[in-house]
Short mmCIF file of C-alpha atoms in Angstrom, two decimals:
data_model
loop_
_atom_site.label_atom_id
_atom_site.label_comp_id
_atom_site.label_asym_id
_atom_site.label_seq_id
_atom_site.Cartn_x
_atom_site.Cartn_y
_atom_site.Cartn_z
CA MET A 252 26.75 32.44 16.48
CA TRP A 253 29.03 31.60 19.40
CA GLY A 254 30.06 35.20 20.20
CA GLY A 255 28.54 35.31 23.68
CA ARG A 256 30.51 32.32 24.94
CA PHE A 257 33.77 32.17 22.93
CA ALA A 258 36.50 34.78 22.82
CA GLU A 259 38.07 33.40 19.65
CA GLY A 260 36.63 32.07 16.43
CA PRO A 261 37.19 28.51 15.20
CA SER A 262 40.40 27.47 13.47
CA ALA A 263 40.40 26.65 9.78
CA ILE A 264 40.46 22.97 10.63
CA MET A 265 37.53 23.34 13.00
CA ARG A 266 35.57 25.27 10.38
CA GLU A 267 36.10 22.53 7.84
CA ILE A 268 35.40 19.54 10.07
CA ASN A 269 32.39 21.24 11.63
CA ALA A 270 30.65 22.44 8.48
CA SER A 271 27.87 20.24 7.10
CA ILE A 272 26.45 22.70 4.56
CA PRO A 273 28.12 20.92 1.59
CA PHE A 274 25.74 18.00 2.09
CA ASP A 275 22.89 19.07 4.37
CA LYS A 276 21.91 21.81 1.93
CA ALA A 277 19.88 18.99 0.37
CA LEU A 278 17.45 19.52 3.25
CA TRP A 279 16.60 23.12 2.35
CA ARG A 280 13.01 22.43 1.28
CA GLN A 281 12.33 20.52 4.48
CA ASP A 282 14.04 23.23 6.57
CA ILE A 283 11.86 25.94 5.03
CA ALA A 284 8.68 23.88 5.50
CA ALA A 285 9.45 23.09 9.15
CA SER A 286 10.38 26.70 9.87
CA LYS A 287 7.11 27.95 8.37
CA ALA A 288 5.12 25.46 10.44
CA HIS A 289 7.05 26.51 13.55
CA VAL A 290 6.56 30.25 13.09
CA ALA A 291 2.86 29.78 12.27
CA MET A 292 2.49 27.98 15.58
CA LEU A 293 4.46 30.68 17.43
CA GLY A 294 2.08 33.28 16.03
CA ALA A 295 -1.03 31.26 16.85
CA GLN A 296 0.20 30.82 20.43
CA ASN A 297 1.04 34.53 20.77
CA ILE A 298 4.66 33.65 21.44
CA VAL A 299 5.53 36.05 18.62
CA SER A 300 3.26 38.71 17.23
CA ALA A 301 1.09 38.06 14.20
CA ASP A 302 2.98 40.76 12.29
CA ASP A 303 6.35 39.23 13.09
CA ALA A 304 5.08 35.78 12.16
CA LYS A 305 3.91 37.06 8.76
CA THR A 306 7.17 38.92 8.16
CA ILE A 307 9.17 35.80 8.95
CA THR A 308 6.93 33.60 6.76
CA ASP A 309 7.22 35.99 3.80
CA GLY A 310 10.96 36.12 4.33
CA LEU A 311 11.21 32.34 4.34
CA ASP A 312 9.30 32.25 1.05
CA ALA A 313 11.80 34.73 -0.37
CA VAL A 314 14.74 32.62 0.80
CA ALA A 315 13.16 29.52 -0.72
CA ALA A 316 12.71 31.32 -4.03
CA GLU A 317 16.41 32.23 -4.02
CA TYR A 318 17.44 28.66 -3.25
CA GLU A 319 15.20 27.37 -6.02
CA ARG A 320 16.65 29.83 -8.50
CA ASP A 321 20.31 30.02 -7.51
CA GLY A 322 20.96 27.04 -5.26
CA VAL A 323 22.03 27.10 -1.64
CA PRO A 324 25.23 29.08 -0.93
CA GLU A 325 27.99 27.35 1.03
CA ASP A 326 29.37 29.54 3.79
CA TRP A 327 31.29 27.32 6.22
CA ASP A 328 31.07 29.97 8.91
CA LEU A 329 27.33 29.36 8.97
CA GLU A 330 27.98 25.60 9.30
CA ASP A 331 24.70 24.12 8.15
CA ILE A 332 21.44 24.62 6.28
CA HIS A 333 19.68 25.86 9.42
CA MET A 334 22.05 28.74 10.12
CA THR A 335 22.42 29.46 6.39
CA THR A 336 18.67 29.95 6.09
CA GLU A 337 18.40 31.96 9.30
CA GLY A 338 21.37 34.12 8.27
CA ARG A 339 19.88 34.91 4.88
CA LEU A 340 16.49 35.55 6.50
CA ALA A 341 18.13 38.15 8.79
CA GLU A 342 19.68 39.85 5.78
CA LEU A 343 16.26 40.11 4.15
CA ILE A 344 14.01 41.07 7.08
CA GLY A 345 16.34 42.27 9.81
CA PRO A 346 16.50 41.41 13.54
CA VAL A 347 12.96 40.01 13.61
CA ALA A 348 14.45 36.89 11.97
CA GLY A 349 15.94 36.04 15.37
CA ARG A 350 12.48 35.32 16.73
CA LEU A 351 12.17 32.29 14.47
CA HIS A 352 14.43 30.22 16.71
CA THR A 353 12.23 30.76 19.76
CA ALA A 354 11.31 27.45 21.44
CA ARG A 355 13.38 25.28 19.17
CA SER A 356 16.98 24.05 18.76
CA ARG A 357 19.00 22.90 15.82
CA ASN A 358 18.72 19.47 17.44
CA ASP A 359 14.97 19.20 16.89
CA GLN A 360 15.28 21.14 13.62
CA VAL A 361 17.60 18.61 12.01
CA ALA A 362 15.67 15.65 13.42
CA THR A 363 12.50 17.08 11.86
CA ASP A 364 14.05 18.06 8.54
CA PHE A 365 15.78 14.71 8.16
CA ARG A 366 12.58 12.78 8.93
CA LEU A 367 10.73 14.80 6.33
CA TRP A 368 13.44 14.07 3.76
CA VAL A 369 13.49 10.34 4.51
CA ARG A 370 9.69 10.20 4.42
CA GLU A 371 9.64 11.77 0.95
CA THR A 372 12.39 9.42 -0.17
CA ILE A 373 10.40 6.41 1.03
CA ASP A 374 7.46 7.58 -1.05
CA GLN A 375 9.68 8.05 -4.12
CA THR A 376 11.31 4.66 -3.61
CA ASP A 377 7.93 2.99 -3.30
CA ALA A 378 6.76 4.60 -6.54
CA GLY A 379 9.87 3.30 -8.30
CA LEU A 380 9.30 -0.20 -6.97
CA GLU A 381 5.70 -0.13 -8.14
CA ALA A 382 6.92 0.70 -11.65
CA LEU A 383 9.31 -2.27 -11.48
CA GLN A 384 6.48 -4.53 -10.34
CA ARG A 385 4.39 -3.38 -13.28
CA ALA A 386 7.17 -4.26 -15.71
CA LEU A 387 7.58 -7.69 -14.10
CA VAL A 388 3.87 -8.43 -14.17
CA ILE A 389 3.44 -7.41 -17.79
CA GLN A 390 6.37 -9.58 -18.92
CA ALA A 391 5.16 -12.45 -16.72
CA GLY A 392 1.74 -12.29 -18.36
CA ASN A 393 3.36 -12.36 -21.80
CA HIS A 394 5.37 -15.43 -20.83
CA ALA A 395 3.02 -17.49 -18.69
CA ASP A 396 3.53 -20.43 -21.09
CA SER A 397 7.21 -19.85 -21.96
CA ILE A 398 9.20 -22.82 -20.66
CA MET A 399 12.69 -22.47 -19.26
CA PRO A 400 14.90 -24.53 -16.96
CA GLY A 401 14.52 -23.88 -13.26
CA PHE A 402 17.74 -24.09 -11.32
CA THR A 403 19.07 -25.08 -7.96
CA HIS A 404 22.83 -24.67 -7.40
CA LEU A 405 22.70 -23.16 -10.93
CA GLN A 406 22.16 -26.72 -12.17
CA THR A 407 19.08 -27.61 -14.19
CA ALA A 408 16.44 -28.79 -11.73
CA GLN A 409 12.88 -28.79 -13.10
CA PRO A 410 11.14 -26.98 -15.93
CA VAL A 411 9.39 -23.76 -14.96
CA THR A 412 7.81 -20.96 -16.92
CA LEU A 413 9.49 -17.61 -17.43
CA GLY A 414 6.33 -15.98 -16.12
CA HIS A 415 6.67 -17.93 -12.88
CA HIS A 416 10.31 -16.93 -12.58
CA LEU A 417 9.56 -13.24 -13.06
CA MET A 418 6.68 -13.34 -10.60
CA ALA A 419 9.12 -14.54 -7.95
CA TYR A 420 10.72 -11.10 -8.15
CA TYR A 421 7.30 -9.46 -8.01
CA GLU A 422 6.84 -11.17 -4.64
CA MET A 423 10.24 -10.01 -3.41
CA ILE A 424 9.43 -6.42 -4.35
CA ARG A 425 6.02 -6.75 -2.69
CA ARG A 426 7.79 -7.55 0.58
CA ASP A 427 10.20 -4.67 0.01
CA ARG A 428 7.31 -2.26 -0.37
CA SER A 429 5.75 -3.58 2.82
CA ARG A 430 9.00 -2.90 4.69
CA LEU A 431 9.01 0.67 3.41
CA ALA A 432 5.38 1.10 4.45
CA ASP A 433 6.16 -0.21 7.94
CA ALA A 434 9.13 2.13 8.26
CA ARG A 435 7.03 5.08 7.16
CA VAL A 436 4.42 4.41 9.83
CA ARG A 437 7.03 4.16 12.57
CA MET A 438 8.87 7.32 11.58
CA ASN A 439 5.82 9.54 11.07
CA GLU A 440 6.11 11.37 14.38
CA SER A 441 7.28 14.97 14.70
CA PRO A 442 10.33 15.85 16.82
CA LEU A 443 9.71 19.57 16.38
CA GLY A 444 9.26 21.25 19.76
CA SER A 445 11.60 18.89 21.60
CA ALA A 446 14.16 21.73 21.50
CA ALA A 447 17.70 20.79 22.49
CA LEU A 448 16.80 17.73 24.57
CA ALA A 449 14.42 18.64 27.41
CA GLY A 450 11.50 20.34 25.68
CA THR A 451 10.74 24.03 26.20
CA GLY A 452 9.12 26.32 28.71
CA PHE A 453 7.25 28.23 26.02
CA PRO A 454 3.54 27.37 25.61
CA ILE A 455 3.99 25.72 22.22
CA ASP A 456 1.45 23.54 20.39
CA ARG A 457 3.29 20.48 19.12
CA ASP A 458 0.12 18.93 17.76
CA ALA A 459 -0.28 21.93 15.45
CA THR A 460 3.21 21.72 13.97
CA SER A 461 2.94 17.94 13.70
CA ALA A 462 -0.30 18.19 11.72
CA ALA A 463 1.03 21.01 9.55
CA LEU A 464 3.95 18.84 8.46
CA GLY A 465 1.83 15.74 7.81
CA PHE A 466 2.99 13.75 10.83
CA ASP A 467 0.59 11.49 12.69
CA ARG A 468 1.57 12.84 16.12
CA PRO A 469 4.42 14.50 18.00
CA THR A 470 7.14 12.33 19.50
CA ALA A 471 6.48 11.39 23.12
CA ASN A 472 9.96 11.88 24.60
CA SER A 473 12.15 14.88 23.85
CA LEU A 474 15.42 13.09 24.67
CA ASP A 475 14.59 10.25 22.31
CA ALA A 476 13.28 12.62 19.65
CA VAL A 477 16.49 14.58 19.15
CA SER A 478 18.82 11.58 19.41
CA ASP A 479 16.82 9.04 17.42
CA ARG A 480 17.98 8.01 13.96
CA ASP A 481 16.03 4.76 13.84
CA PHE A 482 13.97 6.21 11.00
CA ALA A 483 17.11 6.59 8.87
CA LEU A 484 18.29 3.10 9.80
CA ASP A 485 14.86 1.65 9.00
CA TYR A 486 15.11 3.20 5.55
CA LEU A 487 18.68 2.01 5.03
CA MET A 488 17.85 -1.53 6.14
CA ALA A 489 14.89 -1.61 3.77
CA ALA A 490 17.10 -0.13 1.04
CA SER A 491 19.70 -2.82 1.70
CA GLN A 492 17.11 -5.57 1.30
CA ILE A 493 15.82 -3.96 -1.88
CA SER A 494 19.35 -3.73 -3.25
CA LEU A 495 19.88 -7.44 -2.54
CA HIS A 496 16.80 -8.32 -4.56
CA LEU A 497 17.80 -5.98 -7.39
CA SER A 498 21.28 -7.48 -7.37
CA ARG A 499 19.89 -11.01 -7.66
CA LEU A 500 17.72 -9.99 -10.60
CA ALA A 501 20.65 -8.18 -12.20
CA GLU A 502 22.81 -11.28 -11.80
CA GLU A 503 20.19 -13.39 -13.56
CA PHE A 504 20.12 -10.99 -16.49
CA ILE A 505 23.93 -11.03 -16.64
CA ILE A 506 23.95 -14.84 -16.77
CA TRP A 507 21.02 -15.06 -19.18
CA ALA A 508 22.60 -12.54 -21.56
CA SER A 509 25.86 -14.48 -21.78
CA GLN A 510 26.44 -16.46 -24.97
CA PRO A 511 26.45 -19.90 -23.29
CA PHE A 512 22.95 -19.21 -21.95
CA GLY A 513 21.53 -16.91 -24.61
CA PHE A 514 18.20 -16.54 -22.80
CA VAL A 515 17.78 -12.80 -23.23
CA ARG A 516 18.76 -9.97 -25.54
CA MET A 517 19.26 -6.82 -23.50
CA ALA A 518 18.18 -3.44 -24.85
CA ASP A 519 20.97 -1.41 -26.46
CA SER A 520 20.00 1.53 -24.25
CA LEU A 521 21.13 -0.35 -21.12
CA SER A 522 24.23 -2.02 -22.59
CA THR A 523 27.69 -0.89 -23.59
CA GLY A 524 30.37 -2.05 -26.02
CA SER A 525 34.07 -2.73 -25.81
CA SER A 526 36.87 -0.36 -26.80
CA ILE A 527 38.77 -3.23 -28.42
CA MET A 528 36.32 -6.09 -29.16
CA PRO A 529 33.66 -4.99 -31.67
CA GLN A 530 31.40 -7.96 -31.04
CA LYS A 531 30.87 -7.23 -27.35
CA LYS A 532 27.55 -6.13 -25.86
CA ASN A 533 28.14 -5.82 -22.15
CA PRO A 534 25.37 -5.82 -19.50
CA ASP A 535 27.01 -2.91 -17.68
CA ALA A 536 23.79 -1.49 -16.23
CA ALA A 537 23.05 -4.83 -14.57
CA GLU A 538 26.62 -5.11 -13.31
CA LEU A 539 26.44 -1.62 -11.79
CA VAL A 540 23.17 -2.47 -10.05
CA ARG A 541 24.95 -5.50 -8.62
CA GLY A 542 27.84 -3.30 -7.53
CA HIS A 543 25.62 -0.60 -6.04
CA ALA A 544 24.19 -3.15 -3.62
CA GLY A 545 27.53 -3.26 -1.81
CA ARG A 546 27.63 0.50 -1.42
CA ILE A 547 24.03 0.66 -0.17
CA ILE A 548 24.66 -2.07 2.39
CA GLY A 549 27.86 -0.24 3.35
CA ALA A 550 25.85 2.93 3.95
CA CYS A 551 23.60 1.06 6.35
CA THR A 552 26.58 -0.38 8.19
CA SER A 553 28.19 3.07 8.36
CA LEU A 554 25.24 4.64 10.14
CA MET A 555 24.80 1.70 12.49
CA ILE A 556 28.43 2.01 13.57
CA THR A 557 28.05 5.78 14.00
CA MET A 558 25.06 5.31 16.31
CA LYS A 559 26.12 2.23 18.23
CA GLY A 560 27.78 3.89 21.23
CA LEU A 561 26.25 7.34 21.51
CA PRO A 562 24.81 8.42 24.86
CA LEU A 563 21.67 10.54 24.96
CA ALA A 564 21.01 13.02 23.59
CA TYR A 565 22.68 14.71 20.60
CA SER A 566 26.36 14.23 19.74
CA LYS A 567 28.22 15.77 16.83
CA ASP A 568 28.89 12.30 15.44
CA MET A 569 25.28 12.43 14.29
CA GLN A 570 26.21 15.07 11.72
CA ASP A 571 27.55 12.11 9.73
CA ASP A 572 24.08 10.54 9.57
CA LYS A 573 23.04 12.18 6.33
CA PRO A 574 25.79 11.38 3.76
CA PRO A 575 25.24 7.60 3.85
CA VAL A 576 21.47 8.03 3.56
CA PHE A 577 21.78 10.51 0.71
CA GLU A 578 24.21 8.25 -1.14
CA ALA A 579 22.12 5.12 -0.63
CA ALA A 580 18.94 6.86 -1.80
CA SER A 581 20.62 8.12 -4.96
CA LEU A 582 22.14 4.74 -5.81
CA LEU A 583 18.91 2.91 -5.07
CA ALA A 584 16.84 5.19 -7.28
CA LEU A 585 19.27 4.60 -10.16
CA SER A 586 19.25 0.85 -9.58
CA ILE A 587 15.46 0.62 -9.52
CA ALA A 588 15.16 2.67 -12.70
CA ALA A 589 17.79 0.56 -14.46
CA MET A 590 16.16 -2.74 -13.54
CA THR A 591 12.72 -1.45 -14.51
CA GLY A 592 14.01 -0.56 -17.97
CA MET A 593 15.87 -3.85 -18.22
CA VAL A 594 12.79 -5.93 -17.44
CA ALA A 595 10.49 -3.90 -19.67
CA ASP A 596 12.75 -3.60 -22.73
CA SER A 597 14.61 -6.92 -22.90
CA THR A 598 13.66 -9.58 -25.44
CA PHE A 599 13.49 -13.09 -24.07
CA LYS A 600 14.67 -15.89 -26.36
CA THR A 601 12.02 -18.41 -25.44
CA ASP A 602 13.07 -21.04 -28.01
CA ARG A 603 16.54 -21.15 -26.50
CA MET A 604 15.07 -21.34 -22.99
CA ARG A 605 12.85 -24.26 -23.93
CA GLN A 606 15.75 -26.05 -25.60
CA ALA A 607 17.85 -25.66 -22.45
CA ALA A 608 15.01 -27.08 -20.34
CA GLU A 609 14.86 -30.17 -22.57
CA LEU A 610 18.61 -30.74 -22.51
CA GLY A 611 19.08 -30.76 -18.77
CA TYR A 612 17.00 -33.81 -17.80
CA ALA A 613 14.67 -31.41 -16.06
CA THR A 614 11.77 -33.89 -16.17
CA ALA A 615 13.59 -36.48 -14.06
CA THR A 616 11.45 -35.60 -11.04
CA ASP A 617 8.35 -36.15 -13.17
CA LEU A 618 9.55 -39.67 -13.99
CA ALA A 619 10.02 -40.36 -10.29
CA ASP A 620 6.59 -38.93 -9.49
CA TRP A 621 5.01 -41.09 -12.23
CA LEU A 622 6.62 -44.22 -10.75
CA VAL A 623 5.12 -43.31 -7.36
CA THR A 624 1.61 -42.52 -8.59
CA GLU A 625 1.21 -45.01 -11.44
CA ALA A 626 3.45 -47.94 -10.44
CA ASP A 627 2.97 -47.66 -6.67
CA ILE A 628 6.70 -47.53 -6.04
CA PRO A 629 8.03 -45.85 -2.86
CA PHE A 630 9.60 -42.51 -3.68
CA ARG A 631 13.11 -43.42 -2.55
CA GLU A 632 13.09 -46.46 -4.86
CA ALA A 633 11.59 -44.37 -7.65
CA HIS A 634 14.39 -41.83 -7.13
CA HIS A 635 16.97 -44.61 -7.63
CA ILE A 636 15.27 -45.92 -10.77
CA THR A 637 15.07 -42.44 -12.23
CA GLY A 638 18.76 -41.84 -11.51
CA ALA A 639 19.60 -44.93 -13.51
CA ALA A 640 17.45 -43.71 -16.39
CA VAL A 641 19.16 -40.32 -16.39
CA LYS A 642 22.56 -42.02 -16.37
CA LEU A 643 21.57 -44.10 -19.40
CA ALA A 644 20.16 -41.12 -21.29
CA GLU A 645 23.28 -39.11 -20.53
CA SER A 646 25.53 -41.90 -21.82
CA LYS A 647 23.53 -42.05 -25.07
CA GLY A 648 23.33 -38.26 -25.42
CA VAL A 649 19.53 -38.22 -25.59
CA ALA A 650 16.65 -36.75 -23.58
CA LEU A 651 14.70 -38.93 -21.16
CA ASP A 652 11.69 -39.13 -23.44
CA GLU A 653 13.97 -40.35 -26.24
CA LEU A 654 14.80 -43.55 -24.38
CA SER A 655 12.86 -46.50 -25.77
CA ILE A 656 10.31 -48.31 -23.66
CA GLU A 657 12.54 -51.37 -23.84
CA GLU A 658 15.45 -49.42 -22.39
CA LEU A 659 13.29 -48.08 -19.59
CA GLN A 660 11.82 -51.50 -18.82
CA ALA A 661 15.32 -52.95 -18.72
CA ILE A 662 15.92 -50.62 -15.77
CA ASP A 663 12.59 -51.51 -14.14
CA SER A 664 9.90 -53.72 -15.59
CA ARG A 665 7.09 -51.78 -13.96
CA VAL A 666 7.53 -48.89 -16.42
CA ASP A 667 5.01 -48.85 -19.29
CA LYS A 668 4.27 -46.61 -22.27
CA ARG A 669 2.09 -44.27 -20.24
CA VAL A 670 5.28 -42.82 -18.79
CA TYR A 671 5.91 -40.75 -21.93
CA SER A 672 2.93 -38.54 -21.11
CA ALA A 673 4.86 -37.31 -18.06
CA LEU A 674 8.26 -36.76 -19.66
CA SER A 675 7.69 -33.67 -21.85
CA VAL A 676 8.55 -30.26 -20.45
CA GLU A 677 5.00 -29.11 -21.21
CA ALA A 678 3.55 -31.95 -19.15
CA SER A 679 6.00 -31.21 -16.37
CA VAL A 680 5.05 -27.56 -15.93
CA ALA A 681 1.34 -28.30 -16.37
CA ALA A 682 1.52 -30.85 -13.57
CA ARG A 683 2.85 -28.26 -11.10
CA ALA A 684 -0.62 -26.85 -10.53
CA SER A 685 -0.50 -26.48 -6.75
CA TYR A 686 -1.15 -22.99 -5.45
CA GLY A 687 1.89 -20.85 -6.23
CA GLY A 688 3.23 -23.44 -8.68
CA THR A 689 4.67 -22.95 -12.15
CA ALA A 690 1.72 -24.32 -14.16
CA PRO A 691 0.67 -21.73 -16.75
CA ASP A 692 -2.85 -21.51 -15.31
CA GLN A 693 -1.39 -20.81 -11.86
CA VAL A 694 0.92 -18.16 -13.31
CA ARG A 695 -1.97 -16.48 -15.12
CA SER A 696 -3.95 -16.49 -11.89
CA GLN A 697 -1.09 -14.88 -9.96
CA VAL A 698 -0.58 -12.33 -12.74
CA ALA A 699 -4.28 -11.47 -12.67
CA GLN A 700 -4.15 -10.87 -8.92
CA ALA A 701 -1.04 -8.74 -9.29
CA ARG A 702 -2.60 -6.71 -12.11
CA ALA A 703 -5.61 -6.03 -9.92
CA ALA A 704 -3.40 -5.04 -6.98
CA LEU A 705 -1.44 -2.64 -9.20
CA ASP A 706 -4.55 -1.42 -11.03
CA ILE A 707 -3.17 -2.46 -14.43
CA GLU A 708 -5.91 -2.49 -17.04
CA GLY A 709 -6.36 -5.15 -19.68
#
């Protein structure tokens, strides 16, 4: 490829450090598609003859068939997927293959191919997240009335319903999907035709190639087009946020599956055993999802550091843009699939959850609220009275609603028997009926809206 300029070939070290074919061969489908769109445009613009355009297109189809059947060969002398495809095309159709590279550069080729790959990955990621949302919504609907302790600082705070808890993750994933959708809109511009950095003197039709590849429009600045990797960073930043949410959900399952909690029984298909302790059932899938988050975030950081100091336009550093994106996409797809299966196939131990909610003085806030509304006591004073009641109940080893009316009145005489209607966990969750609250009717309403948004029947 460099014969006209260089008297000697590259050293073995240069061949190895320069070759990207071991990883960028993943772009072969996108490279074939972009090349076919490019040559069709060259033919339509009479930049190459119609016969040559057809010969090249048929040859590209033949190369694609070989890749599909046998995989992409790795010849480091050809460096990358672009030269590998062009080299094989020349072997199949002869010198006419050289016309394919008219009015383009590997700089706009790789920018186009990589955008196409990331765009497809965004669509696949979104489909996976939708499946996870479906699993969350179905389980939330099944458990709209199932009471569990809600936590702050991992300390029992107030009773909530399991359905409410699961719908919190539905909302997180909804935001994740919106970030992916935003990224897809921003990246859906075609760099093809920007050539090396300055555009081309050939009378190309960039609107035609853009439309053929499903882009909304061509990029407006050729320098920016070949040097931009914002689209990859947008994806990685969205992937990082998704991985954080998946990691939080995984951590909850890990805690809930532990014997001290006992809130959930994980499916055998997503658990492992111990080589020495026969009783163990380890939540390894959840732990790996939690671990993958670090690698995905690391991939995002890696590309940001690669790009942070590069002048316009293309620099060889940018060859390292693809491995972190490929790795993150693979890990994220696995994580989403694992959490979807975990949510769908786990069995929630609702009796144990309800028992834990009763044991943690989770209705203390309800006692304080009752003192405010029924006894006309300022909240700060009600908070103090309730704290005294919790301290007494704790010393006796009983729940708040097991304290006698005499014991409560000894703390504050304004308490009367009506207070017991506010101290059950059922009364507590039912009272939280504000929009977005944990009351079962609110949860069912949110589930119904989510089912409609996801087009879930029933």
